[in-house]
mmCIF file of C-alpha atoms in Angstrom:
data_model
loop_
_atom_site.group_PDB
_atom_site.id
_atom_site.type_symbol
_atom_site.label_atom_id
_atom_site.label_comp_id
_atom_site.label_asym_id
_atom_site.label_seq_id
_atom_site.Cartn_x
_atom_site.Cartn_y
_atom_site.Cartn_z
ATOM 1 C CA GLY A 17 -23.002 -15.265 20.707
ATOM 2 C CA GLU A 18 -24.542 -11.887 20.006
ATOM 3 C CA ASN A 19 -27.927 -11.852 18.332
ATOM 4 C CA VAL A 20 -29.904 -8.914 16.934
ATOM 5 C CA GLU A 21 -33.635 -9.183 16.278
ATOM 6 C CA GLN A 22 -35.394 -6.604 14.116
ATOM 7 C CA HIS A 23 -39.128 -5.874 13.828
ATOM 8 C CA PRO A 24 -41.234 -5.553 11.830
ATOM 9 C CA SER A 25 -40.006 -7.272 8.689
ATOM 10 C CA THR A 26 -42.279 -5.061 6.565
ATOM 11 C CA LEU A 27 -43.750 -1.675 7.466
ATOM 12 C CA SER A 28 -46.179 0.249 5.326
ATOM 13 C CA VAL A 29 -46.995 3.850 6.261
ATOM 14 C CA GLN A 30 -48.828 6.745 4.647
ATOM 15 C CA GLU A 31 -46.641 9.503 3.256
ATOM 16 C CA GLY A 32 -46.223 12.171 5.903
ATOM 17 C CA ASP A 33 -46.722 9.782 8.815
ATOM 18 C CA SER A 34 -43.996 8.513 11.137
ATOM 19 C CA ALA A 35 -42.273 5.124 10.978
ATOM 20 C CA VAL A 36 -40.624 3.258 13.837
ATOM 21 C CA ILE A 37 -38.384 0.199 13.498
ATOM 22 C CA LYS A 38 -37.181 -1.663 16.582
ATOM 23 C CA CYS A 39 -34.189 -3.872 17.302
ATOM 24 C CA THR A 40 -33.206 -5.861 20.353
ATOM 25 C CA TYR A 41 -29.738 -7.186 21.093
ATOM 26 C CA SER A 42 -28.577 -9.937 23.393
ATOM 27 C CA ASP A 43 -25.062 -8.949 24.501
ATOM 28 C CA SER A 44 -25.051 -6.233 27.135
ATOM 29 C CA ALA A 45 -21.414 -5.429 26.225
ATOM 30 C CA SER A 46 -22.513 -4.065 22.823
ATOM 31 C CA ASN A 47 -21.677 -0.393 22.637
ATOM 32 C CA TYR A 48 -22.279 0.776 19.069
ATOM 33 C CA PHE A 49 -25.583 0.664 17.166
ATOM 34 C CA PRO A 50 -25.762 1.823 13.536
ATOM 35 C CA TRP A 51 -28.667 1.953 11.099
ATOM 36 C CA TYR A 52 -28.191 1.412 7.389
ATOM 37 C CA LYS A 53 -30.538 2.170 4.509
ATOM 38 C CA GLN A 54 -30.423 0.034 1.383
ATOM 39 C CA GLU A 55 -32.305 1.048 -1.736
ATOM 40 C CA LEU A 56 -33.110 -1.639 -4.275
ATOM 41 C CA GLY A 57 -29.962 -2.994 -5.922
ATOM 42 C CA LYS A 58 -27.694 -0.480 -4.170
ATOM 43 C CA ARG A 59 -25.192 -0.518 -1.351
ATOM 44 C CA PRO A 60 -26.199 -0.242 2.308
ATOM 45 C CA GLN A 61 -25.543 3.312 3.490
ATOM 46 C CA LEU A 62 -24.968 4.390 7.068
ATOM 47 C CA ILE A 63 -27.694 6.893 7.968
ATOM 48 C CA ILE A 64 -27.322 7.285 11.716
ATOM 49 C CA ASP A 65 -25.603 5.595 14.638
ATOM 50 C CA ILE A 66 -25.560 5.791 18.413
ATOM 51 C CA ARG A 67 -23.095 4.785 21.079
ATOM 52 C CA SER A 68 -23.947 3.301 24.444
ATOM 53 C CA ASN A 69 -23.140 6.485 26.371
ATOM 54 C CA VAL A 70 -25.959 8.347 24.596
ATOM 55 C CA GLY A 71 -29.718 7.791 24.890
ATOM 56 C CA GLU A 72 -30.919 9.587 21.765
ATOM 57 C CA LYS A 73 -29.509 11.095 18.610
ATOM 58 C CA LYS A 74 -31.273 13.120 15.917
ATOM 59 C CA ASP A 75 -30.441 14.111 12.380
ATOM 60 C CA GLN A 76 -33.182 16.101 10.678
ATOM 61 C CA ARG A 77 -36.131 13.698 10.160
ATOM 62 C CA ILE A 78 -34.427 10.622 11.579
ATOM 63 C CA ALA A 79 -33.640 9.762 15.178
ATOM 64 C CA VAL A 80 -32.364 6.766 17.070
ATOM 65 C CA THR A 81 -33.117 5.943 20.699
ATOM 66 C CA LEU A 82 -31.289 3.455 22.897
ATOM 67 C CA ASN A 83 -32.534 1.720 26.033
ATOM 68 C CA LYS A 84 -29.533 -0.101 27.525
ATOM 69 C CA THR A 85 -31.530 -1.607 30.374
ATOM 70 C CA ALA A 86 -33.996 -3.253 28.025
ATOM 71 C CA LYS A 87 -31.304 -3.833 25.386
ATOM 72 C CA HIS A 88 -33.242 -2.343 22.537
ATOM 73 C CA PHE A 89 -32.847 0.545 20.137
ATOM 74 C CA SER A 90 -35.203 2.094 17.624
ATOM 75 C CA LEU A 91 -35.113 4.121 14.419
ATOM 76 C CA HIS A 92 -37.712 6.880 14.096
ATOM 77 C CA ILE A 93 -38.465 8.563 10.773
ATOM 78 C CA THR A 94 -40.844 11.517 10.863
ATOM 79 C CA GLU A 95 -42.737 13.134 7.969
ATOM 80 C CA THR A 96 -41.992 10.178 5.720
ATOM 81 C CA GLN A 97 -41.398 10.809 2.028
ATOM 82 C CA PRO A 98 -41.405 8.488 -1.010
ATOM 83 C CA GLU A 99 -37.591 8.467 -1.043
ATOM 84 C CA ASP A 100 -37.634 6.870 2.420
ATOM 85 C CA SER A 101 -38.855 3.638 0.812
ATOM 86 C CA ALA A 102 -36.014 1.136 1.260
ATOM 87 C CA VAL A 103 -34.815 -1.728 3.421
ATOM 88 C CA TYR A 104 -33.416 -0.619 6.773
ATOM 89 C CA PHE A 105 -30.896 -2.715 8.716
ATOM 90 C CA CYS A 106 -29.897 -2.317 12.331
ATOM 91 C CA ALA A 107 -26.688 -3.713 13.787
ATOM 92 C CA ALA A 108 -24.787 -3.960 17.057
ATOM 93 C CA SER A 109 -21.080 -4.086 17.768
ATOM 94 C CA LYS A 110 -18.614 -4.479 20.590
ATOM 95 C CA GLY A 111 -15.090 -5.636 21.155
ATOM 96 C CA SER A 112 -11.773 -5.428 19.449
ATOM 97 C CA ASN A 113 -12.653 -6.693 15.967
ATOM 98 C CA TYR A 114 -15.484 -4.165 15.514
ATOM 99 C CA GLN A 115 -17.593 -6.777 13.723
ATOM 100 C CA LEU A 116 -21.223 -5.787 13.214
ATOM 101 C CA ILE A 117 -24.007 -8.218 14.109
ATOM 102 C CA TRP A 118 -26.892 -7.471 11.773
ATOM 103 C CA GLY A 119 -30.644 -7.526 12.087
ATOM 104 C CA ALA A 120 -32.664 -9.203 9.324
ATOM 105 C CA GLY A 121 -33.902 -5.930 7.834
ATOM 106 C CA THR A 122 -37.194 -4.033 7.571
ATOM 107 C CA LYS A 123 -38.761 -3.192 4.234
ATOM 108 C CA LEU A 124 -40.307 0.267 4.586
ATOM 109 C CA ILE A 125 -43.019 1.124 2.083
ATOM 110 C CA ILE A 126 -44.277 4.699 1.861
ATOM 111 C CA LYS A 127 -47.780 4.861 0.424
ATOM 112 C CA PRO A 128 -48.624 8.028 -1.566
ATOM 113 C CA ASP B 27 -19.875 7.533 -3.247
ATOM 114 C CA SER B 28 -18.413 5.788 -0.192
ATOM 115 C CA GLY B 29 -14.855 5.629 -1.514
ATOM 116 C CA VAL B 30 -14.900 1.822 -1.526
ATOM 117 C CA THR B 31 -14.544 0.304 -4.985
ATOM 118 C CA GLN B 32 -15.421 -3.183 -6.160
ATOM 119 C CA THR B 33 -14.803 -4.940 -9.450
ATOM 120 C CA PRO B 34 -16.339 -6.345 -11.479
ATOM 121 C CA LYS B 35 -19.827 -4.897 -11.208
ATOM 122 C CA HIS B 36 -21.466 -7.964 -12.743
ATOM 123 C CA LEU B 37 -20.227 -11.490 -13.248
ATOM 124 C CA ILE B 38 -21.974 -14.336 -15.016
ATOM 125 C CA THR B 39 -20.396 -17.752 -14.872
ATOM 126 C CA ALA B 40 -21.251 -21.434 -14.957
ATOM 127 C CA THR B 41 -21.523 -23.979 -12.174
ATOM 128 C CA GLY B 42 -18.218 -25.498 -11.164
ATOM 129 C CA GLN B 43 -16.211 -22.435 -12.144
ATOM 130 C CA ARG B 44 -13.995 -20.202 -10.024
ATOM 131 C CA VAL B 45 -14.169 -16.400 -9.781
ATOM 132 C CA THR B 46 -12.297 -13.639 -7.998
ATOM 133 C CA LEU B 47 -13.958 -10.496 -6.673
ATOM 134 C CA ARG B 48 -11.837 -7.470 -5.892
ATOM 135 C CA CYS B 49 -12.256 -4.680 -3.341
ATOM 136 C CA SER B 50 -10.284 -1.515 -2.667
ATOM 137 C CA PRO B 51 -11.031 0.099 0.707
ATOM 138 C CA ARG B 52 -11.353 3.810 1.413
ATOM 139 C CA SER B 53 -8.061 5.627 1.724
ATOM 140 C CA GLY B 54 -6.759 5.146 5.254
ATOM 141 C CA ASP B 55 -9.038 2.226 6.130
ATOM 142 C CA LEU B 56 -7.259 -0.884 7.374
ATOM 143 C CA SER B 57 -10.220 -3.240 7.829
ATOM 144 C CA VAL B 58 -12.104 -4.978 5.046
ATOM 145 C CA TYR B 59 -15.291 -6.988 5.487
ATOM 146 C CA TRP B 60 -16.992 -9.254 2.946
ATOM 147 C CA TYR B 61 -20.743 -9.882 2.920
ATOM 148 C CA GLN B 62 -23.068 -12.032 0.833
ATOM 149 C CA GLN B 63 -26.633 -10.898 0.138
ATOM 150 C CA SER B 64 -28.951 -13.313 -1.636
ATOM 151 C CA LEU B 65 -32.118 -12.026 -3.305
ATOM 152 C CA ASP B 66 -34.370 -10.228 -0.807
ATOM 153 C CA GLN B 67 -32.252 -11.485 2.068
ATOM 154 C CA GLY B 68 -30.178 -9.880 4.772
ATOM 155 C CA LEU B 69 -26.443 -9.340 4.971
ATOM 156 C CA GLN B 70 -24.465 -12.481 5.713
ATOM 157 C CA PHE B 71 -21.053 -11.704 7.132
ATOM 158 C CA LEU B 72 -18.346 -13.816 5.508
ATOM 159 C CA ILE B 73 -14.943 -12.664 6.698
ATOM 160 C CA GLN B 74 -12.960 -9.694 8.007
ATOM 161 C CA TYR B 75 -9.354 -8.685 7.465
ATOM 162 C CA TYR B 76 -7.388 -6.068 9.351
ATOM 163 C CA ASN B 77 -4.093 -4.795 7.956
ATOM 164 C CA GLY B 78 -3.447 -7.996 6.036
ATOM 165 C CA GLU B 79 -4.492 -10.474 8.701
ATOM 166 C CA GLU B 80 -7.719 -12.406 9.107
ATOM 167 C CA ARG B 81 -9.600 -10.958 12.092
ATOM 168 C CA ALA B 82 -12.987 -12.674 12.146
ATOM 169 C CA LYS B 83 -14.821 -15.372 10.260
ATOM 170 C CA GLY B 84 -18.545 -15.675 9.710
ATOM 171 C CA ASN B 85 -20.590 -18.097 7.641
ATOM 172 C CA ILE B 86 -17.981 -18.528 4.946
ATOM 173 C CA LEU B 87 -18.043 -21.791 3.006
ATOM 174 C CA GLU B 88 -14.865 -23.837 2.626
ATOM 175 C CA ARG B 89 -15.130 -23.280 -1.150
ATOM 176 C CA PHE B 90 -14.647 -19.553 -0.500
ATOM 177 C CA SER B 91 -11.415 -17.890 0.541
ATOM 178 C CA ALA B 92 -10.145 -14.358 0.847
ATOM 179 C CA GLN B 93 -7.008 -12.380 1.442
ATOM 180 C CA GLN B 94 -5.901 -8.817 2.010
ATOM 181 C CA PHE B 95 -2.753 -7.642 0.272
ATOM 182 C CA PRO B 96 -0.001 -5.274 1.511
ATOM 183 C CA ASP B 97 -1.640 -2.381 -0.384
ATOM 184 C CA LEU B 98 -4.812 -3.230 1.625
ATOM 185 C CA HIS B 99 -6.972 -4.254 -1.311
ATOM 186 C CA SER B 100 -8.781 -7.539 -0.805
ATOM 187 C CA GLU B 101 -9.906 -10.394 -3.005
ATOM 188 C CA LEU B 102 -12.663 -12.924 -2.407
ATOM 189 C CA ASN B 103 -12.219 -16.195 -4.267
ATOM 190 C CA LEU B 104 -15.254 -18.392 -4.909
ATOM 191 C CA SER B 105 -14.651 -21.855 -6.314
ATOM 192 C CA SER B 106 -16.717 -24.864 -7.415
ATOM 193 C CA LEU B 107 -19.582 -22.458 -7.875
ATOM 194 C CA GLU B 108 -23.147 -23.618 -7.339
ATOM 195 C CA LEU B 109 -26.447 -22.052 -8.391
ATOM 196 C CA GLY B 110 -27.039 -21.043 -4.773
ATOM 197 C CA ASP B 111 -23.931 -18.870 -4.788
ATOM 198 C CA SER B 112 -25.727 -16.374 -7.014
ATOM 199 C CA ALA B 113 -25.934 -13.219 -4.913
ATOM 200 C CA LEU B 114 -24.712 -9.683 -4.385
ATOM 201 C CA TYR B 115 -21.281 -9.642 -2.747
ATOM 202 C CA PHE B 116 -20.437 -6.511 -0.832
ATOM 203 C CA CYS B 117 -17.163 -5.360 0.524
ATOM 204 C CA ALA B 118 -17.071 -2.803 3.327
ATOM 205 C CA SER B 119 -14.166 -1.000 4.913
ATOM 206 C CA SER B 120 -13.519 0.784 8.165
ATOM 207 C CA VAL B 121 -10.625 2.491 9.871
ATOM 208 C CA GLY B 122 -10.281 -0.544 12.111
ATOM 209 C CA GLN B 123 -8.955 0.227 15.535
ATOM 210 C CA GLY B 124 -11.220 2.523 17.497
ATOM 211 C CA SER B 125 -13.888 2.809 14.828
ATOM 212 C CA HIS B 126 -16.995 0.757 14.143
ATOM 213 C CA GLU B 127 -18.344 2.604 11.085
ATOM 214 C CA GLN B 128 -18.359 0.448 7.976
ATOM 215 C CA TYR B 129 -18.657 1.926 4.484
ATOM 216 C CA PHE B 130 -19.889 -0.302 1.696
ATOM 217 C CA GLY B 131 -18.776 -0.648 -1.879
ATOM 218 C CA PRO B 132 -21.290 -0.870 -4.748
ATOM 219 C CA GLY B 133 -21.193 -4.664 -4.750
ATOM 220 C CA THR B 134 -20.561 -7.370 -7.326
ATOM 221 C CA ARG B 135 -23.601 -9.177 -8.653
ATOM 222 C CA LEU B 136 -22.685 -12.808 -9.301
ATOM 223 C CA THR B 137 -24.962 -14.963 -11.399
ATOM 224 C CA VAL B 138 -24.178 -18.669 -11.613
ATOM 225 C CA THR B 139 -25.944 -20.467 -14.466
#
């Protein structure tokens, strides 16, 4: 079945620097790739998503890129701020039940 | 606020007991998903319902069951509780057909003592 691998498991960056989190998926039929942010003890929140007919999508300081040939997609956060500290989850989806297959998560730490 | 509601917020119970968690999806959403998140772990997909019918099953234990009612709210029943069942349980909803976006409720924190 579909599998999503996410790296790194922990990422520590200096405030103001950029952060990149990468995910690879196994099923080439996957066509939807969301990213969720989860702050400690709170719900996962959808922050950005991309569909397979698009290579890149931006929303202010965050962007997602998709490489269908290599079957990987990445989350880019520029000018990181303390409030970016959280766990980030990637996921992939296809098919009629719209089930999401989740990565294991990346803990992003922003150092002041 | 995602529009998805879950009750109760916290639940403390003893081993061997049975509990029911409740979820109301966003207005207009037909699909409900249940997830389990143990401490510092990822999201484990349990089960999905679409318009009252089971659509997909994940790593759901036989001691756990769920249903979605005609008004589209859903309940997750956990029985013969064990210490290892202590976790955050999230419900998420989506439109269903033609839409992948899932919106999460605030979760129910279950503590089994």
